[in-house]
Short mmCIF file of C-alpha atoms in Angstrom, two decimals:
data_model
loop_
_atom_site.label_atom_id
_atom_site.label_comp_id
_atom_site.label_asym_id
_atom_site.label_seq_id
_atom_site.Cartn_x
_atom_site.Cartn_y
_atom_site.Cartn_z
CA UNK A 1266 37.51 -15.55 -15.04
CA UNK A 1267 35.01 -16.39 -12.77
CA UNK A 1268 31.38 -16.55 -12.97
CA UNK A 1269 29.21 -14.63 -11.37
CA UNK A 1270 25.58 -13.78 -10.50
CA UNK A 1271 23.79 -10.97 -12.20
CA UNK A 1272 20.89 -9.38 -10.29
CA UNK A 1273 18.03 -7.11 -11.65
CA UNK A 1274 15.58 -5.48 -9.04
CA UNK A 1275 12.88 -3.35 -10.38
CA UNK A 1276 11.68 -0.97 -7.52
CA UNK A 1277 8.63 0.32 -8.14
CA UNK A 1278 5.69 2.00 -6.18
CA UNK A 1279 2.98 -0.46 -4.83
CA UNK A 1280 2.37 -2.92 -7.45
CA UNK A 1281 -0.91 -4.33 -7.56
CA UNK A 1282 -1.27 -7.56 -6.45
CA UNK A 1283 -2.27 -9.43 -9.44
CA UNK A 1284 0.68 -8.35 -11.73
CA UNK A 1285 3.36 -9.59 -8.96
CA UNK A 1286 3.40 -13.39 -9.58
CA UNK A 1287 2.51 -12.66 -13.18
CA UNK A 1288 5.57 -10.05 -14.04
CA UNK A 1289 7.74 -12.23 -12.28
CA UNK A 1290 6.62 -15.10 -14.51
CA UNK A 1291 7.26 -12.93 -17.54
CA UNK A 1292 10.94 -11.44 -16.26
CA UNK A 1293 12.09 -15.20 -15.99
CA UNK A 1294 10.35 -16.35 -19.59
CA UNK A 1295 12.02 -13.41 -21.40
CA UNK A 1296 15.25 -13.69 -19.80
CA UNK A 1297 15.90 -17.04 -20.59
CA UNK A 1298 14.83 -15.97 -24.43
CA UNK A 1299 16.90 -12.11 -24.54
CA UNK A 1300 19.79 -14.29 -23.02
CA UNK A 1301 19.76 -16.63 -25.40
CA UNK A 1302 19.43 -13.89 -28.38
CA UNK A 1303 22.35 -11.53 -27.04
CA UNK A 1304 24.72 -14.82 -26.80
CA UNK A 1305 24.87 -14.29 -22.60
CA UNK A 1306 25.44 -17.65 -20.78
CA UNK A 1307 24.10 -18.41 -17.67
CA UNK A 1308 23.13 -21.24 -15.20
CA UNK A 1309 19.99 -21.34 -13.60
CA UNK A 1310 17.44 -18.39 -14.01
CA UNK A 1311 15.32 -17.56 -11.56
CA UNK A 1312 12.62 -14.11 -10.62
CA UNK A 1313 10.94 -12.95 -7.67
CA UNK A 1314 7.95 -10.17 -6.62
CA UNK A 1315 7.05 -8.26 -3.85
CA UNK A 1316 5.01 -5.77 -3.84
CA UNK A 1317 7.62 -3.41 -3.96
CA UNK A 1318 9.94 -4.95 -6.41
CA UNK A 1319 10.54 -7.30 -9.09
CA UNK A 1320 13.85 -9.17 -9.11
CA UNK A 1321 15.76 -11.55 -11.56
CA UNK A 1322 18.57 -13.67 -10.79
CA UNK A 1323 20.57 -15.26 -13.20
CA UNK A 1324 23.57 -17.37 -12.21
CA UNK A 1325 27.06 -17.82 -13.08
CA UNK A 1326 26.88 -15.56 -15.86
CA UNK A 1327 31.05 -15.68 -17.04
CA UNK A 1328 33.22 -13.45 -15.79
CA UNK A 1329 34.33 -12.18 -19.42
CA UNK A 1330 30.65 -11.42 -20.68
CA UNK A 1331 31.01 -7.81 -21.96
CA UNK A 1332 29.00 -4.92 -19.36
CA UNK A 1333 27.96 -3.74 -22.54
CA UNK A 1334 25.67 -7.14 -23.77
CA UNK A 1335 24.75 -7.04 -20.52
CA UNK A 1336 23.34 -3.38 -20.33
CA UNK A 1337 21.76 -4.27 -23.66
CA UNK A 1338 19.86 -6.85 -22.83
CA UNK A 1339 18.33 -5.84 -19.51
CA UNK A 1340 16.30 -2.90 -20.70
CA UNK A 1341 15.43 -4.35 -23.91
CA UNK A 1342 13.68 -7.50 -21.48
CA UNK A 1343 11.89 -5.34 -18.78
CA UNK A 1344 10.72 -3.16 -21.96
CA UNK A 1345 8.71 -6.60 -23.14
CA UNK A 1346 6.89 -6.69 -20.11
CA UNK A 1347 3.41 -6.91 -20.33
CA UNK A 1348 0.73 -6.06 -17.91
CA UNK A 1349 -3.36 -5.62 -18.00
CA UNK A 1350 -3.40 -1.95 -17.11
CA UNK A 1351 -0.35 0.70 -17.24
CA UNK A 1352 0.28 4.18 -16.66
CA UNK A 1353 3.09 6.36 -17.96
CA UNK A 1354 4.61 9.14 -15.27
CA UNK A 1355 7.94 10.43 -16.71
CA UNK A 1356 8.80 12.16 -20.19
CA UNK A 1357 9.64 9.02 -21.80
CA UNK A 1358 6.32 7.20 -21.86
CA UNK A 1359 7.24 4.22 -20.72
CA UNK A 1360 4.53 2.19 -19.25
CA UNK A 1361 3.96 -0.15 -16.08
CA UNK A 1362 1.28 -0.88 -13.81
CA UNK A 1363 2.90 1.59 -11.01
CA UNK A 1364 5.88 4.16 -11.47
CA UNK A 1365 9.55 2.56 -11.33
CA UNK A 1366 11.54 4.15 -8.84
CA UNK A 1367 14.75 2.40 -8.78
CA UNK A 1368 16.96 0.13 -10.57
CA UNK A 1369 19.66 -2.05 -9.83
CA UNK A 1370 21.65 -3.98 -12.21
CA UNK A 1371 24.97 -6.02 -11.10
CA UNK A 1372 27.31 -8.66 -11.91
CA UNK A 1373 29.03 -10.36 -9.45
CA UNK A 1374 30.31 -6.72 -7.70
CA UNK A 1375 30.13 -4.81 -10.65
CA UNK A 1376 27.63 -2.27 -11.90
CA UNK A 1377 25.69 -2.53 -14.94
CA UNK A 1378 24.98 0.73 -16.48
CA UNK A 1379 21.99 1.72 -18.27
CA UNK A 1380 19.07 3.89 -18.36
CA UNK A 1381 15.26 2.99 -18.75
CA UNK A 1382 11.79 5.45 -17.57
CA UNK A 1383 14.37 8.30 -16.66
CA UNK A 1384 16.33 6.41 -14.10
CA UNK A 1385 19.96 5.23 -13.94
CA UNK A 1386 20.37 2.30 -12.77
CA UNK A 1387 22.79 2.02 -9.57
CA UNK A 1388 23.60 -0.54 -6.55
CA UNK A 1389 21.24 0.84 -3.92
CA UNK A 1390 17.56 -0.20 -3.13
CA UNK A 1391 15.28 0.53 0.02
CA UNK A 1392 14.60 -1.95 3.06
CA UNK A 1393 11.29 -2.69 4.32
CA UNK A 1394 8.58 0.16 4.32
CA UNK A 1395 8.42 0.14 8.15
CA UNK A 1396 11.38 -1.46 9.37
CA UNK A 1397 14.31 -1.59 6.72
CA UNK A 1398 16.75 1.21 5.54
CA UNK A 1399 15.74 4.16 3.35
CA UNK A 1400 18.38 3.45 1.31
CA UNK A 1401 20.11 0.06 1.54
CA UNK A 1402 23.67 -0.88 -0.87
CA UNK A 1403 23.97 -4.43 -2.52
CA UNK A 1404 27.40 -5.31 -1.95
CA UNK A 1405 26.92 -8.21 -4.87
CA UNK A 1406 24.38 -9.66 -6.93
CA UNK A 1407 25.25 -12.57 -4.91
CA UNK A 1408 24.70 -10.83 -1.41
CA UNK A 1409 21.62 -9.32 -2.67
CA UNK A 1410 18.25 -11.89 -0.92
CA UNK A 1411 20.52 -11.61 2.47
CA UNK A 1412 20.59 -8.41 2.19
CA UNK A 1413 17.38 -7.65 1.39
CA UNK A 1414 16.31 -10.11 4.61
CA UNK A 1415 18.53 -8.74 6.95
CA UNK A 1416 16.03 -5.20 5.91
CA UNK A 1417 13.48 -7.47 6.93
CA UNK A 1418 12.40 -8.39 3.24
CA UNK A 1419 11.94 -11.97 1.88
CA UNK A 1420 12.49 -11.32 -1.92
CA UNK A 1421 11.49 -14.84 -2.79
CA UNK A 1422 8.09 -15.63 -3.00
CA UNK A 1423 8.21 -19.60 -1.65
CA UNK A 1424 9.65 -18.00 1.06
CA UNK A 1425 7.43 -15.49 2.09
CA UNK A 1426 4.57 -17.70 1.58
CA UNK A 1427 6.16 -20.26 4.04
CA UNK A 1428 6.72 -17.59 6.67
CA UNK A 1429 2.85 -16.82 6.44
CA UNK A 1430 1.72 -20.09 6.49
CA UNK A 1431 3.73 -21.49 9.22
CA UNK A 1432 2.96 -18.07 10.99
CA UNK A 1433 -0.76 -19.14 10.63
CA UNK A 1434 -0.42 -22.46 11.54
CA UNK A 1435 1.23 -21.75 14.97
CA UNK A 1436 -1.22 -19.24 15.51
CA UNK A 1437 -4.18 -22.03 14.80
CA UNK A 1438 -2.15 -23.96 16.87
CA UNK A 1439 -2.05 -21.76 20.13
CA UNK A 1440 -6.12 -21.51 19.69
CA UNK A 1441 -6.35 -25.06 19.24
CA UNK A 1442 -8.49 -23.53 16.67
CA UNK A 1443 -8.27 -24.15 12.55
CA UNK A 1444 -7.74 -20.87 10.24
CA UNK A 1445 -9.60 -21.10 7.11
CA UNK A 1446 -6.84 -19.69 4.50
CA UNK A 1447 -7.42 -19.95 0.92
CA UNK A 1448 -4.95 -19.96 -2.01
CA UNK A 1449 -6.58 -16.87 -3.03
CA UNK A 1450 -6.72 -14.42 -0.08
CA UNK A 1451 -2.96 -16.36 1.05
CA UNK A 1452 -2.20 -14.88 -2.57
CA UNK A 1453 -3.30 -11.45 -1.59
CA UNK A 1454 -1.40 -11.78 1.41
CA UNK A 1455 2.00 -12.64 -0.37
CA UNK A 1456 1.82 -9.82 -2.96
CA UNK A 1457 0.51 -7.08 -0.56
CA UNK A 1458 3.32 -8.13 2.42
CA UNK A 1459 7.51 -7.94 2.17
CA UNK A 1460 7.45 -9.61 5.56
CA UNK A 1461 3.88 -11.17 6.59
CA UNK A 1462 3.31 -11.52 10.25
CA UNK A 1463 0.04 -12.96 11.70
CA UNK A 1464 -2.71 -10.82 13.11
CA UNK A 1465 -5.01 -12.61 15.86
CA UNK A 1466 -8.22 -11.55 17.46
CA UNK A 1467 -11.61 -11.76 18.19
CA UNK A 1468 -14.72 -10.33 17.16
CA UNK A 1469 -18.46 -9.68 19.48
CA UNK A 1470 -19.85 -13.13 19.84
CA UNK A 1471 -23.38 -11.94 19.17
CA UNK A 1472 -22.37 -12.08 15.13
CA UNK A 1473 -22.30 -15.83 14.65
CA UNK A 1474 -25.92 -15.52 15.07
CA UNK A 1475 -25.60 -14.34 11.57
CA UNK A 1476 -25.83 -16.85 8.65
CA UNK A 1477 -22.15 -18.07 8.28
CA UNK A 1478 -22.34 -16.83 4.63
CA UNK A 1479 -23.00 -13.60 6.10
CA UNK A 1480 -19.83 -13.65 8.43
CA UNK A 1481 -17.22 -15.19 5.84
CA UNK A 1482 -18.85 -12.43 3.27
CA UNK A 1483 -17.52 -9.54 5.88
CA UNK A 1484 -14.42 -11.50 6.51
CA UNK A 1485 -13.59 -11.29 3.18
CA UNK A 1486 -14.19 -7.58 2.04
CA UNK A 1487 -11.82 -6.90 5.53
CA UNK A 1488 -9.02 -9.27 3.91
CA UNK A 1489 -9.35 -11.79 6.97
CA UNK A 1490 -9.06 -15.57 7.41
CA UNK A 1491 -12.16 -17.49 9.07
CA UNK A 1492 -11.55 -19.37 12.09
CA UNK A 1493 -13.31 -22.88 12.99
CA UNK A 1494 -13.45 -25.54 15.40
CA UNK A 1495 -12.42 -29.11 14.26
CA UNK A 1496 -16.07 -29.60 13.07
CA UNK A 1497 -15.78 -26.33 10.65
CA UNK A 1498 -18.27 -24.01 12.78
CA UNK A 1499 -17.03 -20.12 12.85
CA UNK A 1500 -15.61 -18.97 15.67
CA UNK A 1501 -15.90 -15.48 17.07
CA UNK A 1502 -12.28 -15.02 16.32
CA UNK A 1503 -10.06 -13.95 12.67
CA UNK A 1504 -6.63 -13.75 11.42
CA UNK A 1505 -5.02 -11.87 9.28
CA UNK A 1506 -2.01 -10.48 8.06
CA UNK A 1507 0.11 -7.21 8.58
CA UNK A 1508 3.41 -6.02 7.08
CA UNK A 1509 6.34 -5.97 9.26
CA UNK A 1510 6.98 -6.28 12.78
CA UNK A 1511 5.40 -6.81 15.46
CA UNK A 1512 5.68 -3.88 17.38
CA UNK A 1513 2.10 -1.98 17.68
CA UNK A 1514 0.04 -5.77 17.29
CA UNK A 1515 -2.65 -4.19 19.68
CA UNK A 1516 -2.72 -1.52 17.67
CA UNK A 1517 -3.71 -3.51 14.46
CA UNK A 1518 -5.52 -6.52 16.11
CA UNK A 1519 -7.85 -3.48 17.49
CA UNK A 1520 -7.88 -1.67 13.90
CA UNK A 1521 -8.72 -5.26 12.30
CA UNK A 1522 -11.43 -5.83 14.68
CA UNK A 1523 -13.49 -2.57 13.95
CA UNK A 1524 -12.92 -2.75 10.60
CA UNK A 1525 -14.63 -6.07 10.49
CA UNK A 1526 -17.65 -5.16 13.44
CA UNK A 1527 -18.40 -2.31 11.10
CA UNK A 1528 -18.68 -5.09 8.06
CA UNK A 1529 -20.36 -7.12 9.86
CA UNK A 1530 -22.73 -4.83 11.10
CA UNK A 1531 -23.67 -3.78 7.71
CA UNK A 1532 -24.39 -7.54 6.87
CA UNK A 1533 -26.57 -7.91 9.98
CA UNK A 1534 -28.61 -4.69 8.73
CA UNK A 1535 -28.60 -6.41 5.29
CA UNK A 1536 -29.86 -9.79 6.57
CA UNK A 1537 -32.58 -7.84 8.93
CA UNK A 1538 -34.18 -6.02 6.20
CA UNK A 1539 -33.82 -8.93 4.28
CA UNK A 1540 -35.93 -11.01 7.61
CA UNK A 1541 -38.52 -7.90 7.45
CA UNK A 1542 -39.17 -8.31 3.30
CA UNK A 1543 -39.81 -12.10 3.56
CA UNK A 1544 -42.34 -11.61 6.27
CA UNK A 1545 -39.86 -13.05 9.19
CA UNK A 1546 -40.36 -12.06 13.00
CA UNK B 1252 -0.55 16.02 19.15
CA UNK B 1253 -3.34 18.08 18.76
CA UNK B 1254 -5.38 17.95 16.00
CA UNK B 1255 -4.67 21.49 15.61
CA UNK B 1256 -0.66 20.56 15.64
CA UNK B 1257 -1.62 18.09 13.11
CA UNK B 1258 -2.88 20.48 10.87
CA UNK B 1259 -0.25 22.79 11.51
CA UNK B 1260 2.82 19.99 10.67
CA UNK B 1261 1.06 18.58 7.12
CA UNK B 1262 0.62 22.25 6.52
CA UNK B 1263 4.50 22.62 6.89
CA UNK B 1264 5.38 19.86 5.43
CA UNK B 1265 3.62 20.13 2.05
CA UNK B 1266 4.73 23.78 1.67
CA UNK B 1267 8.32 22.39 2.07
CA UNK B 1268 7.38 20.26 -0.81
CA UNK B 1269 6.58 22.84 -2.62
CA UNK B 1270 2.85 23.09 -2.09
CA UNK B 1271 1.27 26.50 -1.73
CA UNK B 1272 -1.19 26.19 1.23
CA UNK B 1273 -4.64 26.62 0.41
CA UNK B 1274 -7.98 24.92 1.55
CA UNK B 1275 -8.93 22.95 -1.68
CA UNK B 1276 -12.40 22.41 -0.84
CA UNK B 1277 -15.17 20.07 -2.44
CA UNK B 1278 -15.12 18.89 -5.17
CA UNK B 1279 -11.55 17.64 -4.36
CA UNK B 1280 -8.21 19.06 -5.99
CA UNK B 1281 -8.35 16.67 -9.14
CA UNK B 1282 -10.76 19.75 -10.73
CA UNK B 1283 -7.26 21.02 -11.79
CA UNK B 1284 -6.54 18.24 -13.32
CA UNK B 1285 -7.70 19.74 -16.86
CA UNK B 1286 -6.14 23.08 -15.74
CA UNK B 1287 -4.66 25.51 -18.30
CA UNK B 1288 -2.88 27.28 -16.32
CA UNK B 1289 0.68 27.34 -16.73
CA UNK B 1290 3.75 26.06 -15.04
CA UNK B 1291 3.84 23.55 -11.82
CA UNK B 1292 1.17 23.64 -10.02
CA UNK B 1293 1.05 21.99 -6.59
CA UNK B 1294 -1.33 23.09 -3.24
CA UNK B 1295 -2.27 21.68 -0.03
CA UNK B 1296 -4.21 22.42 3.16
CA UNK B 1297 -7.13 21.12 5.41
CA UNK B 1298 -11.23 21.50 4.44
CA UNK B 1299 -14.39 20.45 6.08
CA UNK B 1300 -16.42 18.42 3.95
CA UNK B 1301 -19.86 19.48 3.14
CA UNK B 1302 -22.78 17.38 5.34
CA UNK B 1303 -23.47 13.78 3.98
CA UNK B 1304 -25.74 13.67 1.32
CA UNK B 1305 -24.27 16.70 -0.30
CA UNK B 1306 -22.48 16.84 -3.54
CA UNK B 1307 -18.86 15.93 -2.45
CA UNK B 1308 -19.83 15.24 0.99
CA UNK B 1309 -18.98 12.93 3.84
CA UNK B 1310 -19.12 9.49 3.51
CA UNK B 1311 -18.72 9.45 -0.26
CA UNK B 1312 -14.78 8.63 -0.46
CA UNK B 1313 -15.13 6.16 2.62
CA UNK B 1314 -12.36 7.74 4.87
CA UNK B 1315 -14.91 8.87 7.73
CA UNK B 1316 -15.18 12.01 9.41
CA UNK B 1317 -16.11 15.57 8.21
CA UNK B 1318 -11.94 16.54 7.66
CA UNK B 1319 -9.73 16.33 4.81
CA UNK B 1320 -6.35 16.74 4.34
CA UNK B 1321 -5.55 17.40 0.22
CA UNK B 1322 -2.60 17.57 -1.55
CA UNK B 1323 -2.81 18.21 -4.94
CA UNK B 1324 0.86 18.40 -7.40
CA UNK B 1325 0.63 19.15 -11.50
CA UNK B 1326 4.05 17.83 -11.80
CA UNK B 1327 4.77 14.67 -8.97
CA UNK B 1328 8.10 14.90 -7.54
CA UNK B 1329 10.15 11.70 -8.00
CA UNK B 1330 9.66 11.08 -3.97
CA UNK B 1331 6.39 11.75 -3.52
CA UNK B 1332 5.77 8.59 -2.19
CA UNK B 1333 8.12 9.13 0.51
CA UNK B 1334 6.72 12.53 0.91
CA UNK B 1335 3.67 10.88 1.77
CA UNK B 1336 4.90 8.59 4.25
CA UNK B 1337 6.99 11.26 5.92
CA UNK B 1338 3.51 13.13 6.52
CA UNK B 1339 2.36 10.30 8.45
CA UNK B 1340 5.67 10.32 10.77
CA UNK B 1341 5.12 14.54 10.98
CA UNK B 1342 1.68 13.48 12.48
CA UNK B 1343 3.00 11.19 15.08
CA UNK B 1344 2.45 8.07 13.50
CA UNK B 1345 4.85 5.10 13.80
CA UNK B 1346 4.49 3.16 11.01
CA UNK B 1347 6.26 0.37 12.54
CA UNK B 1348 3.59 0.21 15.22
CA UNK B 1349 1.28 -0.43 12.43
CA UNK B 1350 -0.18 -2.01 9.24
CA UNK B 1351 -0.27 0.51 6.40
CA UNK B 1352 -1.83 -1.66 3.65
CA UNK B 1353 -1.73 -0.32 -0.30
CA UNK B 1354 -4.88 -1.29 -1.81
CA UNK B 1355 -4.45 -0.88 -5.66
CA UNK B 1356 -7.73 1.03 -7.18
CA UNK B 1357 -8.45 2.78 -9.93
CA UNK B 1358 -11.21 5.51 -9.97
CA UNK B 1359 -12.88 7.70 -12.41
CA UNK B 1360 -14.39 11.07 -11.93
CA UNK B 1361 -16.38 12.02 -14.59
CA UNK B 1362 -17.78 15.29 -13.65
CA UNK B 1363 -14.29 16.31 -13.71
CA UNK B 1364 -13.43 14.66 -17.19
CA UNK B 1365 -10.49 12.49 -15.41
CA UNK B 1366 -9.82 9.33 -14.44
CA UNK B 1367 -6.45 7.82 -12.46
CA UNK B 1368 -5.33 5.02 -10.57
CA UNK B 1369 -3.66 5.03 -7.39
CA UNK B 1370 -4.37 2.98 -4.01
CA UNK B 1371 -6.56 2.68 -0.83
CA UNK B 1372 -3.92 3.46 2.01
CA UNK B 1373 -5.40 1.41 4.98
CA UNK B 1374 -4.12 1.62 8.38
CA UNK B 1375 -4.82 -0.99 10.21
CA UNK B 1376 -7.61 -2.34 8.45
CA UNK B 1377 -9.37 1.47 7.76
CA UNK B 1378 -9.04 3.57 5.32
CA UNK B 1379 -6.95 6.65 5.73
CA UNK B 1380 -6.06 7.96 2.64
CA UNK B 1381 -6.40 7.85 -1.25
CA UNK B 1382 -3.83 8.57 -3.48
CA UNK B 1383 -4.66 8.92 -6.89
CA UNK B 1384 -2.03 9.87 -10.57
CA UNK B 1385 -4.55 11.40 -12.32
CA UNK B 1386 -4.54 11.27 -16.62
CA UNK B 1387 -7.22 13.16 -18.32
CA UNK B 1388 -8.81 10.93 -21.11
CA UNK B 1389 -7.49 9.72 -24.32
CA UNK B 1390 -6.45 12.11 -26.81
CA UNK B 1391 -4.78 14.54 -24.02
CA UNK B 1392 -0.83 14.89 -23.57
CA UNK B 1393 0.95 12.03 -22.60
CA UNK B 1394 1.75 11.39 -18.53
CA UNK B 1395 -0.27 12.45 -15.88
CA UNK B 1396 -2.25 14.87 -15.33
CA UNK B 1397 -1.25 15.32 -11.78
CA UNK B 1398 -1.46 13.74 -8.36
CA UNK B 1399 -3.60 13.73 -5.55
CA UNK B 1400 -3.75 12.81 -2.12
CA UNK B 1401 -6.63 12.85 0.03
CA UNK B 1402 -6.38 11.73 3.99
CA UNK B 1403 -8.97 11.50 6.68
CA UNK B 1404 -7.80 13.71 9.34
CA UNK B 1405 -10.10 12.37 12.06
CA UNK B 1406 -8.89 8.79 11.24
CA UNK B 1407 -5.07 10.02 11.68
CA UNK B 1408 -5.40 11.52 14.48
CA UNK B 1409 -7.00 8.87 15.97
CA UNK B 1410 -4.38 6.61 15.36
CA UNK B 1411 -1.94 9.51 16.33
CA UNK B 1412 -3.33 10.26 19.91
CA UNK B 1413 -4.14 6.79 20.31
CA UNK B 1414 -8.00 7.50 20.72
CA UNK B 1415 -10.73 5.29 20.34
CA UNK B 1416 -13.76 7.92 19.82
CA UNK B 1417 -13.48 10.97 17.12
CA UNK B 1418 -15.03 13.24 19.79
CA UNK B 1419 -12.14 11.92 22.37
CA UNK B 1420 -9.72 13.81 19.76
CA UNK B 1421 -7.72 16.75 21.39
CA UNK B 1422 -8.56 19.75 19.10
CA UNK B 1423 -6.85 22.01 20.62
CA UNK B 1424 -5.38 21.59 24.17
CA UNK B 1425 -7.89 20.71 26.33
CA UNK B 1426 -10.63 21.27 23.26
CA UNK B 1427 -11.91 18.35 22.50
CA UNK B 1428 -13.71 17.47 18.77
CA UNK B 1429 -16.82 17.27 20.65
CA UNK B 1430 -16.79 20.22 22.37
CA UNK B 1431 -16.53 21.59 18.90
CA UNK B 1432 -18.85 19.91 17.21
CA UNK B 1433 -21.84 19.25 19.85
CA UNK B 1434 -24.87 17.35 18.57
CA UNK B 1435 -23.17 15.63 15.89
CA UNK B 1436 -22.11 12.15 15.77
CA UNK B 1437 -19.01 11.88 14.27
CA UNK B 1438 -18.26 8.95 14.50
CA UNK B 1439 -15.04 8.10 11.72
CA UNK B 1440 -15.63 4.40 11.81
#
């Protein structure tokens, strides 16, 4: 018999961002270890986040491996999941950052049955927030990262983070400008995006009289990149990321840009009383 | 849509979740958290929030403006995520014309003996709503306590009637916010 793929997508309701990358980390750990427990044999192992989901793929797990080991072992490894901070919201108790929604469990074509935090789990998910499907069917654990792009999701996080970066990068290049992104805020990005599409605008000129600390302070508390000439002086100009399409970018670079006048604002007021205390004009 | 609409289509919505329409007023609806009343327990509806500087009043949960829409449920259903979301499209909002952004948070609210975590909703880069599971302290039943959802109504309809100033907003057809409220700068930035 052939061997197939087995998928496992945890859907969940916005996970923070931190414990993306890190249950992701985990599901692939464990797996390898509950695998190797329950006798299962499989190729290469692999796990993905979004904010919306955590995914393993294992690979040409045998045709003849029992349903049964299977729906065994994949409760008993998303139950050893760890995180900082949990909640409970169903009779059962069990506990995870946000409340699971949805599971989906298959191998090769065929559904894995079993039940964890009062859900069943089945062979439909749910496209992107904005754009995808409400509910969307997995043909195949095989199928399942096409289909989840084709609902305008990219599952795997390399992926994603390519898409933003080269998204950034033509941006910069269209400015002829440089955008200051960080592993850390880019790491925001990827865990708070299922498809992350650049945001470009501008801000009032008038602020870059503002001690650049100042500026790259309100930048950062509105989730924003810093832009720069070639010699690294601030521009009147940000980027940033939104979730999605597209469609509406006026709507959002406008949105962006009062978020961050109001910010900055506040750090002018800050830096004037500041002027006024140490005796300045 | 009029903000009056607005008002009108959360109201309908909510009840057809199951909500029984009431203003919830300040402080906001997690005071049943600790409820002993019996059974599910879920209400909605709009409120003006006392001035700023008030106990409870605007400008202390960041989402501008003096109007609140609350939602408050005992017992989340299942979907109540996509409850929420559906609101938004009831109010005229598109969401694929624009960022909605869930900011993980948790919050505490000691007067009312709870705590809860939840998220910031942003759209496009403001806040518009928080949503909150609430869980009284340690020592009480197991699961939440309930679940609560709190949205500025002057940023939604802003985003709804494509405005740029809160007293722009269309109150009620040719009504506008400011007419209503004259002398007041209500800015929701």
């Amino acid at each position: 018999m052939t061997a197939r793929d087995l998928l496992l997508e945890l859907l969940a309701e916005n996970l923070p961002a931190a414990c993306v990358p890190q249950g992701a980390a985990q599901l692939k750990k464990i797996a390898a270890e509950e695998f190797g427990r329950a006798g299962v044999a499989c190729g290469a192992v692999e796990a993905y986040g979004t904010c919306r989901r955590l995914a393993l793929c294992a690979c040409a797990v045998p045709g003849g491996t029992p349903t049964k080991a299977l729906a065994a072992v994949l409760p008993r490894l998303v139950g050893r999941l760890e995180f900082p901070e949990t909640m409970t919201w169903e009779e059962s108790g069990f506990r995870f950052p946000r409340p699971l929604r949805g599971l989906t469990a298959l191998h090769g074509e065929k559904l894995v049955r079993f039940s964890l935090a009062g859900l069943e789990s089945g062979r439909v998910t749910e496209g992107h927030d904005a754009a995808g499907p409400r509910r969307l069917a997995v043909p195949s654990a095989e199928k399942y990262l096409k289909t989840l792009e084709h609902a305008g999701v990219l599952v795997k996080d390399a992926e994603r983070l390519e898409v933003l970066r080269s998204g950034l990068a033509s941006s910069a290049r269209r400015m002829k400008l440089e955008i200051e992104a960080g592993d850390g805020p880019l790491a925001e990005c990827l865990y708070s995006a299922e498809y992350p599409v650049p945001v470009v605008s501008g801000f009032s000129q008038e602020f870059l009289q503002l001690p650049p600390e100042r500026v790259r302070r309100a930048l950062k508390a509105c989730r924003l990149f810093p832009v720069c000439d070639a010699g690294g002086r601030l521009q009147p100009y940000f980027a940033g990321v939104r979730d999605g399409v597209s469609k509406g970018q006026r709507n959002v670079e406008e949105g962006f840009r009062s978020a961050l006048e109001a910010a900055l604002s506040a750090e002018a007021a800050k830096e004037g009383s500041r002027v006024r205390a140490a005796g300045g004009s | 849509m009029d903000l009056q609409d607005i008002i009108h289509k959360l109201n309908r919505h909510w009840a057809k979740q199951g909500c029984a329409l009431m203003p919830l007023g300040a402080p906001p609806a997690h005071r049943f958290a600790g409820s002993r009343a019996a059974g599910p327990l879920a209400l909605a509806g709009a409120v003006r929030l006392p001035p700023a500087g008030a106990p409870h009043g605007r400008a202390d949960d960041g989402l501008g403006g003096a109007y609140r829409y609350q939602v408050f449920f005992r017992s989340p259903p299942a979907d109540i995520r996509r409850a929420f979301l559906d609101s938004l499209k009831t109010a005229g909002i598109d969401r694929s014309e624009h960022d909605v952004r869930w900011l993980a948070v948790s919050r505490d609210y000691p007067a009312a003996g709870a705590a809860g975590c939840g998220w910031d909703i942003l759209l496009d880069g403001a806040p518009l709503a928080r949503l909150t599971y609430l869980r009284l302290p340690a020592g009480s039943a197991a699961g939440p306590a309930g679940f609560e959802l709190v949205l500025g109504l002057e940023r939604l309809a802003l985003a709804s009637q494509r405005k740029r100033r809160v007293s722009e907003l269309a109150w009620a057809g040719r009504l506008t916010y400011g007419e209503l409220h004259p002398g007041e700068t209500p800015e929701a930035a």
